[in-house]
């Protein structure tokens, strides 16, 4: 596999979205600045919270009494890797970093546990990655949700969060899949609609957006899909490391 | 494990060394600026070469006909992870990234294969991580080198490189160990001298320096040594991901 020059323009644009270095500030349909103009300010003493499903959970331990800045409580995924980088690069900031991802969650299940698992933590920076189960459980016939329900539930969750925590800085991560393992052609084009909804909610709600699916579309030029996620959904450590790097680049600005 | 605020000052200084954001430029004994003032300019079309031992090699395939920007040719270590981040973050740069690390190498073995495995590639950015075998093979009684030989050989290798490639941008990585697995107390304090020699060569030769050992001394506040390297020498994917992140932060500046 080889990175070809021909794909560079699209990814360059993606790069400008996550690093926030776009010189012009595009507007969305509502006239709000889109995520390309957003920045996160990482300041001393802040609390950072990762939320999501199994990709965020990633086998975390100490579930009853989780501790901040503790690998056992953070699992083995991108959240753990991003946390270890922040804590070793910027120990002077004395951040408190938590992970509350739970395997199998869809967006409405985040909402059901949001008070105790998010709002009560009073995060200064809240990162959310949710969506793959909203479509996957539907494809398996275990859930009757639609992309419109996903978008509406997500919008409601963020509105609720902004109301309770007016100063929270949001990082909304794009749901992603790799075309291997459990991910067959029947996921498409429906999956594209879920991705688009996540970006739409991020734009409307003034959130930084980390385009993980676009990132993996680039990454498959370097290594095949199963290198990044054997089943197409759950990242290998290599997929998680790439996610952590792009997340950090977005948040560091 | 918990990151305590008390360790922050030292690591903050380490952070300034690798990111090159120190406001004052310290001088070494020769009056040259130390690595804290160094930067690497990453420009379009550049060739990046990773050199070293098994930590860099990390099981790379396609050894007879290695290709640039190809995960099979790059192995599964920090070099591969750093490459995948650079290629997906900055595809517009059209970098050509190679890995020529070989398991078991000491610095004099790099020298023996330097013409074909380094100079002939004409790298614009050359990253070297070497040293753990120079001490380890001695501890095993398989080698009679000393720290002075390591430092002299390393200095000679870099001088030779600068003569052949006057514009090469150097990244010298600190040898590191974790106190677990094969790494017992008998490694110390000798190992500290090898680390110091690598830093001395970097400072003398105008190289960026990435303090991996300092980084892992921070990291063990977050997770125990075996999380980062089961045998104390060869990083797990989590250790490799942390190395890639610190390497990228140093090179991106």
PDB file of C-alpha atoms in Angstrom, chain B residues 12-175:
ATOM      1  CA  UNK B  12       7.638  20.727  32.033  1.00  0.00           C
ATOM      2  CA  UNK B  13      11.320  21.316  31.357  1.00  0.00           C
ATOM      3  CA  UNK B  14      11.481  18.057  29.418  1.00  0.00           C
ATOM      4  CA  UNK B  15       8.462  19.233  27.458  1.00  0.00           C
ATOM      5  CA  UNK B  16      10.194  22.456  26.515  1.00  0.00           C
ATOM      6  CA  UNK B  17      13.182  20.463  25.309  1.00  0.00           C
ATOM      7  CA  UNK B  18      11.227  18.391  22.878  1.00  0.00           C
ATOM      8  CA  UNK B  19       8.858  21.039  21.638  1.00  0.00           C
ATOM      9  CA  UNK B  20      11.537  23.659  21.201  1.00  0.00           C
ATOM     10  CA  UNK B  21       9.471  26.391  22.839  1.00  0.00           C
ATOM     11  CA  UNK B  22      12.003  27.371  25.469  1.00  0.00           C
ATOM     12  CA  UNK B  23      12.170  31.158  25.576  1.00  0.00           C
ATOM     13  CA  UNK B  24      15.851  31.264  26.501  1.00  0.00           C
ATOM     14  CA  UNK B  25      18.350  29.286  24.467  1.00  0.00           C
ATOM     15  CA  UNK B  26      20.700  27.377  26.780  1.00  0.00           C
ATOM     16  CA  UNK B  27      24.300  26.791  25.654  1.00  0.00           C
ATOM     17  CA  UNK B  28      26.347  23.683  26.195  1.00  0.00           C
ATOM     18  CA  UNK B  29      30.031  23.613  27.167  1.00  0.00           C
ATOM     19  CA  UNK B  30      31.081  24.364  23.589  1.00  0.00           C
ATOM     20  CA  UNK B  31      28.836  27.388  23.396  1.00  0.00           C
ATOM     21  CA  UNK B  32      26.512  25.702  20.898  1.00  0.00           C
ATOM     22  CA  UNK B  33      22.788  26.017  21.380  1.00  0.00           C
ATOM     23  CA  UNK B  34      21.418  22.843  22.949  1.00  0.00           C
ATOM     24  CA  UNK B  35      18.647  20.732  21.506  1.00  0.00           C
ATOM     25  CA  UNK B  36      15.975  22.876  23.168  1.00  0.00           C
ATOM     26  CA  UNK B  37      16.536  25.528  20.510  1.00  0.00           C
ATOM     27  CA  UNK B  38      16.393  23.135  17.577  1.00  0.00           C
ATOM     28  CA  UNK B  39      13.584  22.728  15.111  1.00  0.00           C
ATOM     29  CA  UNK B  40      12.926  20.450  12.204  1.00  0.00           C
ATOM     30  CA  UNK B  41      11.411  21.946   9.091  1.00  0.00           C
ATOM     31  CA  UNK B  42       9.046  19.506   7.484  1.00  0.00           C
ATOM     32  CA  UNK B  43       8.641  20.546   3.876  1.00  0.00           C
ATOM     33  CA  UNK B  44       6.977  19.207   0.765  1.00  0.00           C
ATOM     34  CA  UNK B  45       8.643  16.262  -0.957  1.00  0.00           C
ATOM     35  CA  UNK B  46      11.035  15.453   1.884  1.00  0.00           C
ATOM     36  CA  UNK B  47      12.442  12.005   2.648  1.00  0.00           C
ATOM     37  CA  UNK B  48      12.225  10.867   6.256  1.00  0.00           C
ATOM     38  CA  UNK B  49      14.348   7.910   7.417  1.00  0.00           C
ATOM     39  CA  UNK B  50      14.060   6.034  10.721  1.00  0.00           C
ATOM     40  CA  UNK B  51      17.198   4.184  11.826  1.00  0.00           C
ATOM     41  CA  UNK B  52      17.941   2.036  14.835  1.00  0.00           C
ATOM     42  CA  UNK B  53      17.626  -1.421  16.343  1.00  0.00           C
ATOM     43  CA  UNK B  54      14.703  -3.765  17.081  1.00  0.00           C
ATOM     44  CA  UNK B  55      12.633  -0.994  18.662  1.00  0.00           C
ATOM     45  CA  UNK B  56      12.642   0.794  15.313  1.00  0.00           C
ATOM     46  CA  UNK B  57      12.608  -2.396  13.186  1.00  0.00           C
ATOM     47  CA  UNK B  58       9.508  -3.720  15.023  1.00  0.00           C
ATOM     48  CA  UNK B  59       8.994  -6.685  12.709  1.00  0.00           C
ATOM     49  CA  UNK B  60       9.048  -4.885   9.383  1.00  0.00           C
ATOM     50  CA  UNK B  61       8.439  -7.005   6.278  1.00  0.00           C
ATOM     51  CA  UNK B  62       9.412  -6.457   2.597  1.00  0.00           C
ATOM     52  CA  UNK B  63      13.024  -6.288   3.772  1.00  0.00           C
ATOM     53  CA  UNK B  64      14.551  -6.930   0.334  1.00  0.00           C
ATOM     54  CA  UNK B  65      12.384  -4.446  -1.545  1.00  0.00           C
ATOM     55  CA  UNK B  66      11.066  -2.014   1.042  1.00  0.00           C
ATOM     56  CA  UNK B  67       8.690   0.651  -0.175  1.00  0.00           C
ATOM     57  CA  UNK B  68       8.168   4.137   1.232  1.00  0.00           C
ATOM     58  CA  UNK B  69       4.896   4.964   3.016  1.00  0.00           C
ATOM     59  CA  UNK B  70       3.983   1.316   3.363  1.00  0.00           C
ATOM     60  CA  UNK B  71       3.064  -0.245   6.694  1.00  0.00           C
ATOM     61  CA  UNK B  72       4.471  -3.668   5.789  1.00  0.00           C
ATOM     62  CA  UNK B  73       7.844  -2.055   5.142  1.00  0.00           C
ATOM     63  CA  UNK B  74       7.609   0.028   8.338  1.00  0.00           C
ATOM     64  CA  UNK B  75       6.867  -2.625  10.983  1.00  0.00           C
ATOM     65  CA  UNK B  76       4.545  -2.142  13.946  1.00  0.00           C
ATOM     66  CA  UNK B  77       6.503   0.206  16.183  1.00  0.00           C
ATOM     67  CA  UNK B  78       6.780   3.928  16.880  1.00  0.00           C
ATOM     68  CA  UNK B  79       8.224   4.574  13.402  1.00  0.00           C
ATOM     69  CA  UNK B  80       5.174   3.051  11.742  1.00  0.00           C
ATOM     70  CA  UNK B  81       2.809   4.936  14.035  1.00  0.00           C
ATOM     71  CA  UNK B  82       4.589   8.269  13.538  1.00  0.00           C
ATOM     72  CA  UNK B  83       4.619   7.689   9.779  1.00  0.00           C
ATOM     73  CA  UNK B  84       0.899   6.906   9.623  1.00  0.00           C
ATOM     74  CA  UNK B  85       0.144  10.084  11.577  1.00  0.00           C
ATOM     75  CA  UNK B  86       2.331  12.254   9.328  1.00  0.00           C
ATOM     76  CA  UNK B  87       0.897  10.722   6.166  1.00  0.00           C
ATOM     77  CA  UNK B  88      -2.732  11.132   7.227  1.00  0.00           C
ATOM     78  CA  UNK B  89      -2.281  14.572   8.825  1.00  0.00           C
ATOM     79  CA  UNK B  90      -0.139  16.024   6.080  1.00  0.00           C
ATOM     80  CA  UNK B  91      -0.769  14.131   2.825  1.00  0.00           C
ATOM     81  CA  UNK B  92      -0.230  17.370   0.924  1.00  0.00           C
ATOM     82  CA  UNK B  93       3.471  17.248   1.862  1.00  0.00           C
ATOM     83  CA  UNK B  94       3.943  14.067  -0.198  1.00  0.00           C
ATOM     84  CA  UNK B  95       6.626  12.793   2.160  1.00  0.00           C
ATOM     85  CA  UNK B  96       8.570   9.586   1.476  1.00  0.00           C
ATOM     86  CA  UNK B  97       9.042   7.743   4.768  1.00  0.00           C
ATOM     87  CA  UNK B  98      11.356   4.754   5.229  1.00  0.00           C
ATOM     88  CA  UNK B  99      12.366   2.502   8.114  1.00  0.00           C
ATOM     89  CA  UNK B 100      15.774   0.781   8.115  1.00  0.00           C
ATOM     90  CA  UNK B 101      16.035  -0.278  11.758  1.00  0.00           C
ATOM     91  CA  UNK B 102      17.581  -3.746  12.243  1.00  0.00           C
ATOM     92  CA  UNK B 103      17.089  -5.859  15.361  1.00  0.00           C
ATOM     93  CA  UNK B 104      20.128  -6.315  17.568  1.00  0.00           C
ATOM     94  CA  UNK B 105      22.097  -3.401  16.137  1.00  0.00           C
ATOM     95  CA  UNK B 106      24.599  -1.414  18.159  1.00  0.00           C
ATOM     96  CA  UNK B 107      25.943   1.906  16.959  1.00  0.00           C
ATOM     97  CA  UNK B 108      29.001   0.404  15.256  1.00  0.00           C
ATOM     98  CA  UNK B 109      26.693  -1.911  13.300  1.00  0.00           C
ATOM     99  CA  UNK B 110      24.791   1.084  11.991  1.00  0.00           C
ATOM    100  CA  UNK B 111      28.132   2.445  10.822  1.00  0.00           C
ATOM    101  CA  UNK B 112      28.897  -0.785   8.945  1.00  0.00           C
ATOM    102  CA  UNK B 113      25.744  -0.524   6.828  1.00  0.00           C
ATOM    103  CA  UNK B 114      25.447   3.285   6.769  1.00  0.00           C
ATOM    104  CA  UNK B 115      26.300   3.915   3.109  1.00  0.00           C
ATOM    105  CA  UNK B 116      23.582   1.683   1.651  1.00  0.00           C
ATOM    106  CA  UNK B 117      21.049   1.921   4.489  1.00  0.00           C
ATOM    107  CA  UNK B 118      21.256   5.646   5.175  1.00  0.00           C
ATOM    108  CA  UNK B 119      23.462   7.884   3.021  1.00  0.00           C
ATOM    109  CA  UNK B 120      22.296   6.431  -0.302  1.00  0.00           C
ATOM    110  CA  UNK B 121      18.710   7.339   0.655  1.00  0.00           C
ATOM    111  CA  UNK B 122      19.700  11.015   1.012  1.00  0.00           C
ATOM    112  CA  UNK B 123      17.230  11.609   3.859  1.00  0.00           C
ATOM    113  CA  UNK B 124      16.166  15.188   4.566  1.00  0.00           C
ATOM    114  CA  UNK B 125      15.162  14.150   8.086  1.00  0.00           C
ATOM    115  CA  UNK B 126      17.089  11.340   9.785  1.00  0.00           C
ATOM    116  CA  UNK B 127      15.836   9.937  13.085  1.00  0.00           C
ATOM    117  CA  UNK B 128      18.098   7.582  15.064  1.00  0.00           C
ATOM    118  CA  UNK B 129      17.339   5.526  18.167  1.00  0.00           C
ATOM    119  CA  UNK B 130      20.320   3.396  19.186  1.00  0.00           C
ATOM    120  CA  UNK B 131      22.036   2.361  22.408  1.00  0.00           C
ATOM    121  CA  UNK B 132      20.101  -0.250  24.351  1.00  0.00           C
ATOM    122  CA  UNK B 133      22.033  -3.149  22.780  1.00  0.00           C
ATOM    123  CA  UNK B 134      25.349  -1.372  23.356  1.00  0.00           C
ATOM    124  CA  UNK B 135      24.750  -1.797  27.100  1.00  0.00           C
ATOM    125  CA  UNK B 136      22.514  -4.913  27.063  1.00  0.00           C
ATOM    126  CA  UNK B 137      24.858  -7.122  25.011  1.00  0.00           C
ATOM    127  CA  UNK B 138      27.661  -6.067  27.365  1.00  0.00           C
ATOM    128  CA  UNK B 139      25.604  -7.065  30.422  1.00  0.00           C
ATOM    129  CA  UNK B 140      24.962 -10.450  28.775  1.00  0.00           C
ATOM    130  CA  UNK B 141      28.723 -10.920  28.207  1.00  0.00           C
ATOM    131  CA  UNK B 142      28.242 -10.928  24.417  1.00  0.00           C
ATOM    132  CA  UNK B 143      30.029  -7.617  23.778  1.00  0.00           C
ATOM    133  CA  UNK B 144      32.944  -5.777  25.332  1.00  0.00           C
ATOM    134  CA  UNK B 145      31.968  -2.211  24.379  1.00  0.00           C
ATOM    135  CA  UNK B 146      32.004   0.667  26.844  1.00  0.00           C
ATOM    136  CA  UNK B 147      29.985   3.844  27.127  1.00  0.00           C
ATOM    137  CA  UNK B 148      33.018   5.717  25.808  1.00  0.00           C
ATOM    138  CA  UNK B 149      33.062   3.553  22.700  1.00  0.00           C
ATOM    139  CA  UNK B 150      29.307   4.135  22.256  1.00  0.00           C
ATOM    140  CA  UNK B 151      29.763   7.888  22.477  1.00  0.00           C
ATOM    141  CA  UNK B 152      32.802   7.946  20.179  1.00  0.00           C
ATOM    142  CA  UNK B 153      31.168   5.667  17.611  1.00  0.00           C
ATOM    143  CA  UNK B 154      27.969   7.730  17.715  1.00  0.00           C
ATOM    144  CA  UNK B 155      29.870  10.994  17.309  1.00  0.00           C
ATOM    145  CA  UNK B 156      31.786   9.498  14.381  1.00  0.00           C
ATOM    146  CA  UNK B 157      28.589   8.261  12.737  1.00  0.00           C
ATOM    147  CA  UNK B 158      26.949  11.670  12.943  1.00  0.00           C
ATOM    148  CA  UNK B 159      30.091  13.454  11.709  1.00  0.00           C
ATOM    149  CA  UNK B 160      30.218  11.093   8.741  1.00  0.00           C
ATOM    150  CA  UNK B 161      26.541  11.754   8.066  1.00  0.00           C
ATOM    151  CA  UNK B 162      26.917  15.538   8.225  1.00  0.00           C
ATOM    152  CA  UNK B 163      29.881  15.378   5.841  1.00  0.00           C
ATOM    153  CA  UNK B 164      27.929  13.335   3.278  1.00  0.00           C
ATOM    154  CA  UNK B 165      24.601  15.134   3.794  1.00  0.00           C
ATOM    155  CA  UNK B 166      25.351  18.693   4.944  1.00  0.00           C
ATOM    156  CA  UNK B 167      21.679  19.721   5.018  1.00  0.00           C
ATOM    157  CA  UNK B 168      20.314  16.682   6.815  1.00  0.00           C
ATOM    158  CA  UNK B 169      18.039  17.483   9.770  1.00  0.00           C
ATOM    159  CA  UNK B 170      18.816  15.168  12.658  1.00  0.00           C
ATOM    160  CA  UNK B 171      16.528  13.739  15.315  1.00  0.00           C
ATOM    161  CA  UNK B 172      18.447  11.822  17.988  1.00  0.00           C
ATOM    162  CA  UNK B 173      16.231   9.788  20.311  1.00  0.00           C
ATOM    163  CA  UNK B 174      17.191   9.018  23.888  1.00  0.00           C
ATOM    164  CA  UNK B 175      17.735   5.301  24.631  1.00  0.00           C
TER     165      UNK B 175
END
